[in-house]
Each structure stands twice: as structure tokens, then as C-alpha cells.
CSV table of C-alpha atoms in Angstrom, one decimal:
chain,number,residue,atom,x,y,z
U,1002,MET,CA,89.3,19.9,59.1
U,1003,SER,CA,90.1,21.2,55.6
U,1004,ILE,CA,89.3,17.9,54.0
U,1005,VAL,CA,86.0,17.5,55.8
U,1006,SER,CA,84.9,21.1,55.1
U,1007,SER,CA,85.5,20.7,51.4
U,1008,ARG,CA,82.9,17.9,50.9
U,1009,PRO,CA,79.7,19.7,51.5
U,1010,PRO,CA,80.2,22.2,48.6
U,1011,CYS,CA,80.7,19.2,46.3
U,1012,LEU,CA,77.6,17.5,47.5
U,1013,LEU,CA,75.6,20.7,47.2
U,1014,ALA,CA,76.9,21.3,43.7
U,1015,ASN,CA,76.0,17.8,42.6
U,1016,MET,CA,72.6,18.1,44.1
U,1017,PHE,CA,72.1,21.5,42.4
U,1018,LYS,CA,73.0,20.0,39.0
U,1019,THR,CA,70.6,17.1,39.6
U,1020,VAL,CA,67.7,19.3,40.5
U,1021,LEU,CA,68.5,21.6,37.6
U,1022,VAL,CA,68.5,18.8,35.1
U,1023,PHE,CA,65.3,17.3,36.5
U,1024,SER,CA,63.6,20.7,36.4
U,1025,VAL,CA,64.6,21.2,32.8
U,1026,LEU,CA,63.4,17.8,31.8
U,1027,LEU,CA,60.1,18.3,33.7
U,1028,SER,CA,59.5,21.6,32.1
U,1029,LEU,CA,60.1,20.1,28.7
U,1030,CYS,CA,57.7,17.3,29.4
U,1031,LEU,CA,55.0,19.7,30.8
U,1032,SER,CA,55.4,22.0,27.8
U,1033,SER,CA,55.0,19.2,25.4
U,1034,LEU,CA,51.9,17.9,27.2
U,1035,ALA,CA,50.4,21.4,27.4
U,1036,GLN,CA,50.6,21.7,23.6
U,1037,THR,CA,47.2,21.2,22.0
U,1038,CYS,CA,46.3,21.7,18.3
U,1039,SER,CA,43.4,24.0,19.1
U,1040,LYS,CA,45.7,26.6,20.8
U,1041,TYR,CA,48.3,26.6,18.1
U,1042,ASN,CA,48.8,29.8,16.0
U,1043,PHE,CA,50.4,29.3,12.6
U,1044,PRO,CA,53.2,31.8,11.6
U,1045,SER,CA,51.4,32.4,8.3
U,1046,ASN,CA,48.1,33.2,10.2
U,1047,GLN,CA,46.4,30.3,8.5
U,1048,VAL,CA,43.2,29.1,10.3
U,1049,PHE,CA,42.0,25.5,10.4
U,1050,SER,CA,38.5,24.6,11.6
U,1051,PHE,CA,39.4,21.1,12.8
U,1052,CYS,CA,42.5,19.5,14.4
U,1053,ASN,CA,43.5,16.3,16.2
U,1054,ASP,CA,46.2,15.8,18.8
U,1055,LEU,CA,48.4,12.7,18.0
U,1056,SER,CA,50.2,12.8,21.3
U,1057,TYR,CA,51.7,9.3,20.9
U,1058,LEU,CA,53.4,10.5,17.7
U,1059,ASN,CA,54.3,14.0,19.0
U,1060,SER,CA,52.3,15.2,16.1
U,1061,PHE,CA,49.2,17.3,15.3
U,1062,LEU,CA,46.9,17.2,12.3
U,1063,HIS,CA,45.0,20.4,11.3
U,1064,TRP,CA,42.5,20.5,8.4
U,1065,ASN,CA,39.7,22.3,6.6
U,1066,TYR,CA,37.2,20.4,4.5
U,1067,ASN,CA,34.9,21.9,1.8
U,1068,GLN,CA,32.0,19.5,1.2
U,1069,SER,CA,30.7,21.1,-2.0
U,1070,SER,CA,34.1,20.9,-3.8
U,1071,GLY,CA,35.4,17.8,-2.0
U,1072,SER,CA,38.7,19.6,-1.2
U,1073,LEU,CA,40.8,19.0,1.9
U,1074,GLN,CA,43.4,21.4,3.2
U,1075,ILE,CA,45.8,19.9,5.8
U,1076,ALA,CA,48.7,21.0,7.9
U,1077,PHE,CA,50.7,18.1,9.6
U,1078,ARG,CA,53.0,19.1,12.4
U,1079,LYS,CA,55.7,17.0,13.9
U,1080,THR,CA,57.6,18.2,17.0
U,1081,GLY,CA,60.9,17.2,18.4
U,1082,VAL,CA,62.5,16.8,14.9
U,1083,THR,CA,66.3,17.3,14.4
U,1084,PRO,CA,67.5,19.1,11.3
U,1085,SER,CA,68.8,15.9,9.8
U,1086,SER,CA,65.5,14.0,10.3
U,1087,TRP,CA,62.7,13.5,7.8
U,1088,THR,CA,58.9,13.5,8.4
U,1089,ALA,CA,56.0,12.0,6.5
U,1090,TRP,CA,52.2,12.1,6.7
U,1091,VAL,CA,51.0,8.7,5.6
U,1092,ILE,CA,47.5,7.4,4.8
U,1093,ASN,CA,46.4,4.1,3.4
U,1094,PRO,CA,43.1,4.5,1.6
U,1095,THR,CA,42.7,0.7,0.9
U,1096,GLY,CA,44.2,-1.0,3.9
U,1097,SER,CA,45.7,-0.7,7.4
U,1098,GLY,CA,49.4,-1.6,6.7
U,1099,MET,CA,52.3,0.5,5.4
U,1100,GLN,CA,52.5,-1.3,2.1
U,1101,GLY,CA,50.0,0.4,-0.3
U,1102,ALA,CA,50.1,3.6,1.8
U,1103,GLN,CA,50.7,7.0,0.3
U,1104,ALA,CA,52.7,9.8,1.9
U,1105,LEU,CA,53.7,13.4,1.9
U,1106,VAL,CA,57.4,13.6,2.8
U,1107,ALA,CA,59.5,16.5,3.9
U,1108,TYR,CA,63.0,17.1,5.3
U,1109,GLN,CA,65.6,19.9,5.5
U,1110,PHE,CA,68.8,20.1,3.5
U,1111,SER,CA,72.0,21.1,5.2
U,1112,ASN,CA,71.8,24.5,3.6
U,1113,GLY,CA,68.5,25.2,5.3
U,1114,SER,CA,66.2,24.7,2.3
U,1115,MET,CA,63.3,22.3,2.4
U,1116,ARG,CA,62.6,19.2,0.2
U,1117,PHE,CA,59.0,18.0,0.0
U,1118,TYR,CA,57.3,15.5,-2.3
U,1119,GLN,CA,54.6,12.8,-2.8
U,1120,SER,CA,55.4,9.1,-2.4
U,1121,GLN,CA,53.6,5.8,-2.9
U,1122,ILE,CA,54.9,3.0,-0.5
U,1123,THR,CA,54.7,-0.1,-2.7
U,1124,SER,CA,57.1,-2.3,-0.7
U,1125,TYR,CA,58.9,-2.4,2.6
U,1126,ALA,CA,62.1,-0.9,1.1
U,1127,LYS,CA,63.9,1.7,3.2
U,1128,THR,CA,63.6,4.4,0.4
U,1129,MET,CA,60.6,6.5,-0.4
U,1130,ALA,CA,60.7,7.3,-4.1
U,1131,GLU,CA,58.9,10.3,-5.4
U,1132,SER,CA,55.5,9.5,-7.1
U,1133,ASN,CA,52.1,11.1,-7.3
U,1134,LEU,CA,49.3,10.0,-5.0
U,1135,THR,CA,46.5,8.1,-6.6
U,1136,TYR,CA,43.6,8.6,-4.2
U,1137,ALA,CA,43.7,12.4,-4.4
U,1138,HIS,CA,45.2,15.3,-6.5
U,1139,VAL,CA,47.7,17.2,-4.4
U,1140,SER,CA,48.4,20.9,-4.8
U,1141,GLU,CA,50.0,23.7,-2.8
U,1142,LEU,CA,52.4,21.2,-1.2
U,1143,THR,CA,55.0,22.9,0.9
U,1144,ALA,CA,56.9,22.5,4.2
U,1145,THR,CA,58.6,24.5,6.9
U,1146,TYR,CA,61.2,23.7,9.7
U,1147,SER,CA,61.6,25.9,12.8
U,1148,TYR,CA,62.2,25.3,16.4
U,1149,SER,CA,62.6,21.5,16.0
U,1150,GLU,CA,59.2,21.3,14.3
U,1151,ILE,CA,58.4,20.3,10.7
U,1152,VAL,CA,55.0,21.4,9.2
U,1153,ILE,CA,53.7,19.9,6.0
U,1154,TYR,CA,51.0,21.9,4.1
U,1155,ALA,CA,48.9,20.5,1.3
U,1156,ALA,CA,45.6,20.8,-0.5
U,1157,LEU,CA,44.0,17.6,-1.6
U,1158,ALA,CA,41.1,17.3,-4.1
U,1159,LEU,CA,39.2,14.1,-3.2
U,1160,PRO,CA,37.3,12.1,-5.7
U,1161,ASN,CA,33.5,12.1,-5.6
U,1162,GLY,CA,33.2,8.6,-4.3
U,1163,LEU,CA,34.7,9.5,-1.0
U,1164,THR,CA,32.0,12.0,-0.2
U,1165,THR,CA,29.0,10.0,-1.4
U,1166,ILE,CA,28.1,8.7,2.0
U,1167,ASN,CA,27.9,12.2,3.4
U,1168,HIS,CA,25.2,13.0,0.7
U,1169,VAL,CA,23.3,9.8,1.4
U,1170,HIS,CA,23.3,10.5,5.2
U,1171,GLY,CA,22.0,14.0,4.5
U,1172,VAL,CA,19.3,13.0,2.0
U,1173,LEU,CA,18.0,10.3,4.3
U,1174,ASN,CA,17.6,12.6,7.2
U,1175,VAL,CA,16.1,15.5,5.2
U,1176,SER,CA,13.6,13.1,3.6
U,1177,ARG,CA,12.6,12.0,7.2
U,1178,GLY,CA,12.3,15.7,8.1
U,1179,ILE,CA,9.8,16.2,5.2
U,1180,LEU,CA,7.8,12.9,5.5
U,1181,MET,CA,7.1,13.2,9.2
U,1182,PRO,CA,5.3,16.6,9.0
U,1183,ILE,CA,3.3,15.3,6.0
U,1184,GLY,CA,2.3,12.3,8.0
U,1185,VAL,CA,1.2,14.4,10.9
U,1186,MET,CA,-0.8,16.7,8.6
U,1187,ILE,CA,-2.6,13.7,7.1
U,1188,ALA,CA,-3.6,12.4,10.5
U,1189,ARG,CA,-4.5,15.9,11.8
U,1190,TYR,CA,-6.6,17.2,8.9
U,1191,LEU,CA,-7.9,14.4,6.8
U,1192,LYS,CA,-9.7,12.5,9.6
U,1193,VAL,CA,-12.3,15.3,9.9
U,1194,PHE,CA,-13.7,14.1,6.6
U,1195,GLU,CA,-15.8,11.0,7.1
U,1196,SER,CA,-15.2,9.9,3.5
U,1197,ALA,CA,-11.4,9.8,4.3
U,1198,ASP,CA,-11.8,7.2,7.0
U,1199,PRO,CA,-9.8,4.8,7.3
U,1200,ALA,CA,-7.7,5.9,4.3
U,1201,TRP,CA,-6.2,8.7,6.3
U,1202,PHE,CA,-4.8,6.3,8.8
U,1203,TYR,CA,-3.1,4.1,6.3
U,1204,LEU,CA,-1.6,7.1,4.5
U,1205,HIS,CA,-0.4,8.4,7.9
U,1206,ALA,CA,1.1,5.1,8.8
U,1207,SER,CA,2.8,4.8,5.4
U,1208,CYS,CA,4.5,8.2,5.7
U,1209,GLN,CA,5.6,7.6,9.3
U,1210,THR,CA,6.9,4.1,8.5
U,1211,THR,CA,8.9,5.4,5.5
U,1212,ALA,CA,10.3,8.2,7.6
U,1213,TYR,CA,11.3,5.8,10.4
U,1214,VAL,CA,13.1,3.5,7.9
U,1215,ASN,CA,14.9,6.5,6.4
U,1216,GLY,CA,15.8,7.6,9.9
U,1217,VAL,CA,17.3,4.3,10.9
U,1218,ALA,CA,19.3,4.2,7.6
U,1219,GLY,CA,20.4,7.8,8.4
U,1220,VAL,CA,21.7,6.8,11.8
U,1221,ALA,CA,23.5,3.8,10.3
U,1222,THR,CA,25.3,6.0,7.7
U,1223,GLY,CA,26.0,8.6,10.5
U,1224,ILE,CA,27.7,5.9,12.5
U,1225,LYS,CA,29.7,4.9,9.5
U,1226,LEU,CA,30.8,8.5,8.9
U,1227,GLY,CA,31.8,8.7,12.6
U,1228,ASN,CA,33.9,5.6,12.4
U,1229,ASP,CA,35.6,6.8,9.2
U,1230,SER,CA,36.3,10.3,10.6
U,1231,ALA,CA,38.6,9.7,13.6
U,1232,GLY,CA,39.1,12.9,15.6
U,1233,VAL,CA,36.0,14.6,14.3
U,1234,GLU,CA,33.4,15.0,17.1
U,1235,GLN,CA,29.9,16.2,16.3
U,1236,THR,CA,28.6,15.6,19.9
U,1237,LYS,CA,25.3,17.5,19.8
U,1238,HIS,CA,24.4,16.3,16.3
U,1239,ARG,CA,25.0,12.7,17.4
U,1240,ILE,CA,23.1,13.0,20.7
U,1241,ILE,CA,20.0,14.4,18.9
U,1242,GLY,CA,20.2,11.7,16.3
U,1243,VAL,CA,20.3,8.9,18.9
U,1244,LEU,CA,17.5,10.6,20.8
U,1245,LEU,CA,15.4,10.8,17.6
U,1246,LEU,CA,16.0,7.1,16.9
U,1247,ILE,CA,14.8,6.2,20.5
U,1248,LEU,CA,11.7,8.4,20.3
U,1249,ALA,CA,10.8,7.1,16.8
U,1250,THR,CA,11.2,3.5,17.9
U,1251,LEU,CA,8.9,4.2,20.9
U,1252,GLN,CA,6.3,5.6,18.5
U,1253,VAL,CA,6.4,2.4,16.4
U,1254,PHE,CA,6.0,0.2,19.4
U,1255,ALA,CA,3.3,2.4,20.8
U,1256,LEU,CA,1.1,1.5,17.8
U,1257,LEU,CA,1.1,-2.1,19.0
U,1258,LEU,CA,-0.4,-0.9,22.3
U,1259,ARG,CA,-2.9,1.5,20.9
U,1260,PRO,CA,-6.3,1.2,22.8
U,1261,LYS,CA,-9.6,1.1,21.0
U,1262,LYS,CA,-11.4,4.4,20.5
U,1263,ASP,CA,-13.9,3.8,23.3
U,1264,HIS,CA,-11.2,2.6,25.8
U,1265,LYS,CA,-10.7,4.7,28.9
U,1266,TYR,CA,-7.0,4.9,28.4
U,1267,ARG,CA,-7.3,6.1,24.7
U,1268,LEU,CA,-7.1,9.8,25.7
U,1269,TYR,CA,-3.8,9.3,27.6
U,1270,TRP,CA,-2.4,7.3,24.6
U,1271,ASN,CA,-3.4,10.1,22.3
U,1272,ILE,CA,-1.7,12.7,24.4
U,1273,TYR,CA,1.5,10.6,24.5
U,1274,HIS,CA,1.4,9.9,20.8
U,1275,HIS,CA,0.9,13.5,19.8
U,1276,SER,CA,3.5,14.9,22.2
U,1277,VAL,CA,6.2,12.5,21.2
U,1278,GLY,CA,5.4,13.0,17.5
U,1279,TYR,CA,5.6,16.8,17.6
U,1280,LEU,CA,8.9,16.5,19.7
U,1281,VAL,CA,10.4,14.2,17.0
U,1282,ILE,CA,9.5,16.7,14.3
U,1283,LEU,CA,11.0,19.6,16.2
U,1284,LEU,CA,14.3,17.7,16.9
U,1285,SER,CA,14.5,16.5,13.3
U,1286,ILE,CA,14.3,20.1,12.0
U,1287,ILE,CA,17.0,21.2,14.5
U,1288,ASN,CA,19.3,18.4,13.6
U,1289,ILE,CA,18.9,18.9,9.9
U,1290,PHE,CA,20.1,22.5,10.3
U,1291,LYS,CA,23.0,21.2,12.4
U,1292,GLY,CA,23.8,18.8,9.6
U,1293,PHE,CA,23.8,21.7,7.1
U,1294,ASP,CA,26.3,23.5,9.2
U,1295,ILE,CA,28.5,20.5,9.6
U,1296,LEU,CA,28.7,19.7,5.9
U,1297,LYS,CA,29.1,23.4,5.0
U,1298,LEU,CA,26.9,23.0,2.0
U,1299,GLU,CA,26.1,25.9,-0.4
U,1300,LYS,CA,23.5,28.2,1.0
U,1301,LYS,CA,20.9,27.2,-1.6
U,1302,TRP,CA,20.4,23.8,0.2
U,1303,LYS,CA,19.7,25.4,3.5
U,1304,SER,CA,17.5,28.1,1.9
U,1305,GLY,CA,15.5,25.4,0.1
U,1306,TYR,CA,14.8,23.5,3.3
U,1307,ILE,CA,13.8,26.7,5.0
U,1308,ALA,CA,11.4,27.3,2.2
U,1309,ILE,CA,9.9,23.9,2.7
U,1310,VAL,CA,9.5,24.5,6.5
U,1311,VAL,CA,7.8,27.8,5.8
U,1312,ILE,CA,5.4,26.2,3.3
U,1313,PHE,CA,4.6,23.6,6.0
U,1314,ILE,CA,3.9,26.3,8.6
U,1315,ILE,CA,1.7,28.3,6.2
U,1316,ASN,CA,-0.3,25.3,5.2
U,1317,ILE,CA,-0.7,24.2,8.8
U,1318,VAL,CA,-2.1,27.6,9.8
U,1319,TRP,CA,-4.8,27.9,7.1
U,1320,VAL,CA,-5.7,24.2,7.2
U,1321,GLU,CA,-5.9,24.3,11.0
U,1322,ALA,CA,-8.3,27.2,10.7
U,1323,TYR,CA,-10.4,25.5,8.1
U,1324,THR,CA,-10.5,22.3,10.1
U,1325,TRP,CA,-11.7,24.1,13.2
U,1326,TYR,CA,-14.4,25.7,11.0
U,1327,LEU,CA,-15.5,22.3,9.7
U,1328,VAL,CA,-15.6,20.9,13.3
U,1329,TRP,CA,-17.6,23.8,14.5
U,1330,LYS,CA,-20.0,23.5,11.6
U,1331,LYS,CA,-20.4,19.8,12.2
U,1332,ARG,CA,-21.1,20.2,15.9
U,1333,SER,CA,-23.6,23.0,15.1
U,1334,GLU,CA,-25.5,20.7,12.7
U,1335,SER,CA,-25.4,17.9,15.1
U,1336,ALA,CA,-26.7,20.1,17.9
U,1337,GLU,CA,-29.5,21.3,15.7
U,1338,ARG,CA,-30.6,17.8,14.7
U,1339,THR,CA,-30.6,16.8,18.4
U,1340,HIS,CA,-32.7,19.8,19.3
U,1341,GLN,CA,-35.2,19.0,16.5
U,1342,GLY,CA,-35.5,15.4,17.6
U,1343,VAL,CA,-36.3,16.5,21.2
U,1344,ASN,CA,-39.0,18.9,20.0
U,1345,GLY,CA,-40.6,16.4,17.7
U,1346,ALA,CA,-40.9,13.7,20.4
U,1347,ASN,CA,-44.3,15.1,21.7
U,1348,GLY,CA,-46.0,15.4,18.4
U,1349,TYR,CA,-46.2,19.2,18.6
U,1350,GLY,CA,-42.6,20.3,18.3
U,1351,GLU,CA,-42.1,19.5,14.6
U,1352,ARG,CA,-44.3,22.3,13.1
U,1353,PRO,CA,-42.8,25.1,15.3
U,1354,ALA,CA,-39.3,24.0,14.2
U,1355,GLN,CA,-40.4,24.0,10.6
U,1356,LEU,CA,-41.8,27.5,11.0
U,1357,LEU,CA,-38.6,28.7,12.6
U,1358,ARG,CA,-36.5,27.4,9.7
U,1359,ILE,CA,-38.8,29.2,7.3
U,1360,LEU,CA,-38.5,32.4,9.2
U,1361,GLN,CA,-34.7,32.1,9.3
U,1362,PHE,CA,-34.6,31.4,5.6
U,1363,SER,CA,-36.9,34.4,4.8
U,1364,ARG,CA,-34.5,36.7,6.7
């Protein structure tokens, strides 16, 4: 009896140890999975606008980017690091392999102090010699180790060539946002002048075609920027950009299906063409302002575009009023000529009409 009664406590103890170990491992796994870069608070109270979870590396990359100065501030975190391990943040600006890559390296000495430096990987040797990076000037390089986590901090001044595509993308889309309203104003306000027909149509088509080509090029550079900026998501800006491309393409193809002026479907085509055109202009303006916010340009650029939009609005208001005046005047003259023609048809109406004009003039 004594032997039999002694086994259950051993079994229970073993089961308890197994469950305890499993629970600890599970809690560690869940805690690592629960970590996201957006919820992390740095001990130094630093704030980074963007971050990317590199879960397959147990790492996180945080950064701020100043478009006007071309400066990049980064914080690279590596979790699960033992005190004797080293960590490196590596980037290859010219290829995809390790050879030719450039790194920021950090590790902890046995006395607790940190060692951090720059390194160029020129071969597949096991050592990483200290040497300055060539693609960027590095400053404010430092590193910390605590709670099995190494964090590498650095500020990088990027050369102008790396930010050129951002400027091209912005210029193309801003030019589209300016050309399209000009094209609409030409079609809206020049066609009331008989002497401007058909010149107004060709001017309108030229402005809109140029705007469309710039828009397509802007989308292409935007796709390039997206592919080169892994981890950066500008969802709303991208969706509006794709929608603009679709609507603008529909406008181009709609010209091929434009009915003649006297066709019964011409009215419906005009309603569609005008509605889509105004929608494209509105979305273009909205997306341009989103682009300003994304690039974090100096306020003078946004202020300049706001001034352009305000000038457009002011011109539209007074030109619209003047156009309505011309249309009203033209209709009045046409109605008067029609009235005179009817009165003169019986041979007696012409003289009373002349007397009426004389009386009106004398007043």
C-alpha cells in the first residue's frame, strides 16, 4: 500500500512541472506576438512617426523622415538578445546581397558599456571592420541594452539623389491639379464667344491631355515610391490616386464616343462629361493636399497651392457672372430680332418697330 500510494504525488508533480513550463513558454510566445512597434514607448520619450514590425527577425524599425532636409532618424530594436550577442542594422543601397551592404553595429561589453560603430561589408569575412557609410552621413549614433533588447539609434543625412523621385511625383500631380481647372475654364467660358470656336475646344483638349499624361506619370512614380518604401502605407492617398487614373481614363475614352451636337444623346453625354470632370478636379485637389502632408514639405509650398486654388475660385466667380451676362444679352438680342422679323412679315410691322426703337433711344 505504501508503494502504491507514493506514485500519484510523483505523477502530479511531474504533470504540474510540465504544465508550468508549457504555460511559461506560451506566455513568452504570446507576449512576443503581442509586441507591435506602434505601441512601444521609448525610455527616452522619443517619438517616431513611422514603424515596421519585422517579426521574422524579432526586430522593429522606427523612423522619422524630413523631406525638406533629406534627413532620416531611425531606431532599430532587436529583442531576445543575450548580453554577449551583437546586433546590426544592415542596408544595401546598390544590391540585394550582403556583400556591398552597409551596417550600424552594436554590442555590449562585459562591463556593461556599449560599443557601436559603422561598417561596410566588402566581403563574406566573419569580421565587421569599422568604416564610415558611403550612401549617407551618420550622426547621433548610439545604442542601449536592457531587458534582452538592443536598440540602435542614428540620424542619417541622405543625398539629394535619393529624394528626387519624391519631388518628381509631387510636381507631376500638382501640375495636373493646375492644368485640369484651366482646361475646364477654357471649355466653360471661351465657347460663349463665337470667334473662339473651335479654338477653345483644341485648347481644352490640349490642357486635359497634358494633365492626363502628367497624371499617368505621377501614378507610375507613386508606384515606384511605394515599391521602394517597404512598410510605408499611404492607403487613402493611393486609393484616390488609382480612382483618379480610372476616371481620367474614362474621360479620354468618352471623347471617342462623343455624339454630335444635334444628337438626342448629346445632353446625357454632356452631363456625364461635366460631372466626371468636376469630380476629378475635386479629388485631385484633395489628393494634392494629402501629398503635402505625407512629404511634410515646408508650409510655403502648401500656402502657394492654396493661393493658386483661391485665385481659380475668384476667377471662376467673376467669369461665371460675366458669362451669364453675355448669354443673357445674346438671348435678348436674338429674341428682339425674332420679334422684329415676325412684325415685319405683314408689311406693316416694320415702321412701328422703328418708332419703338426711336422712342426707347430718346428716353
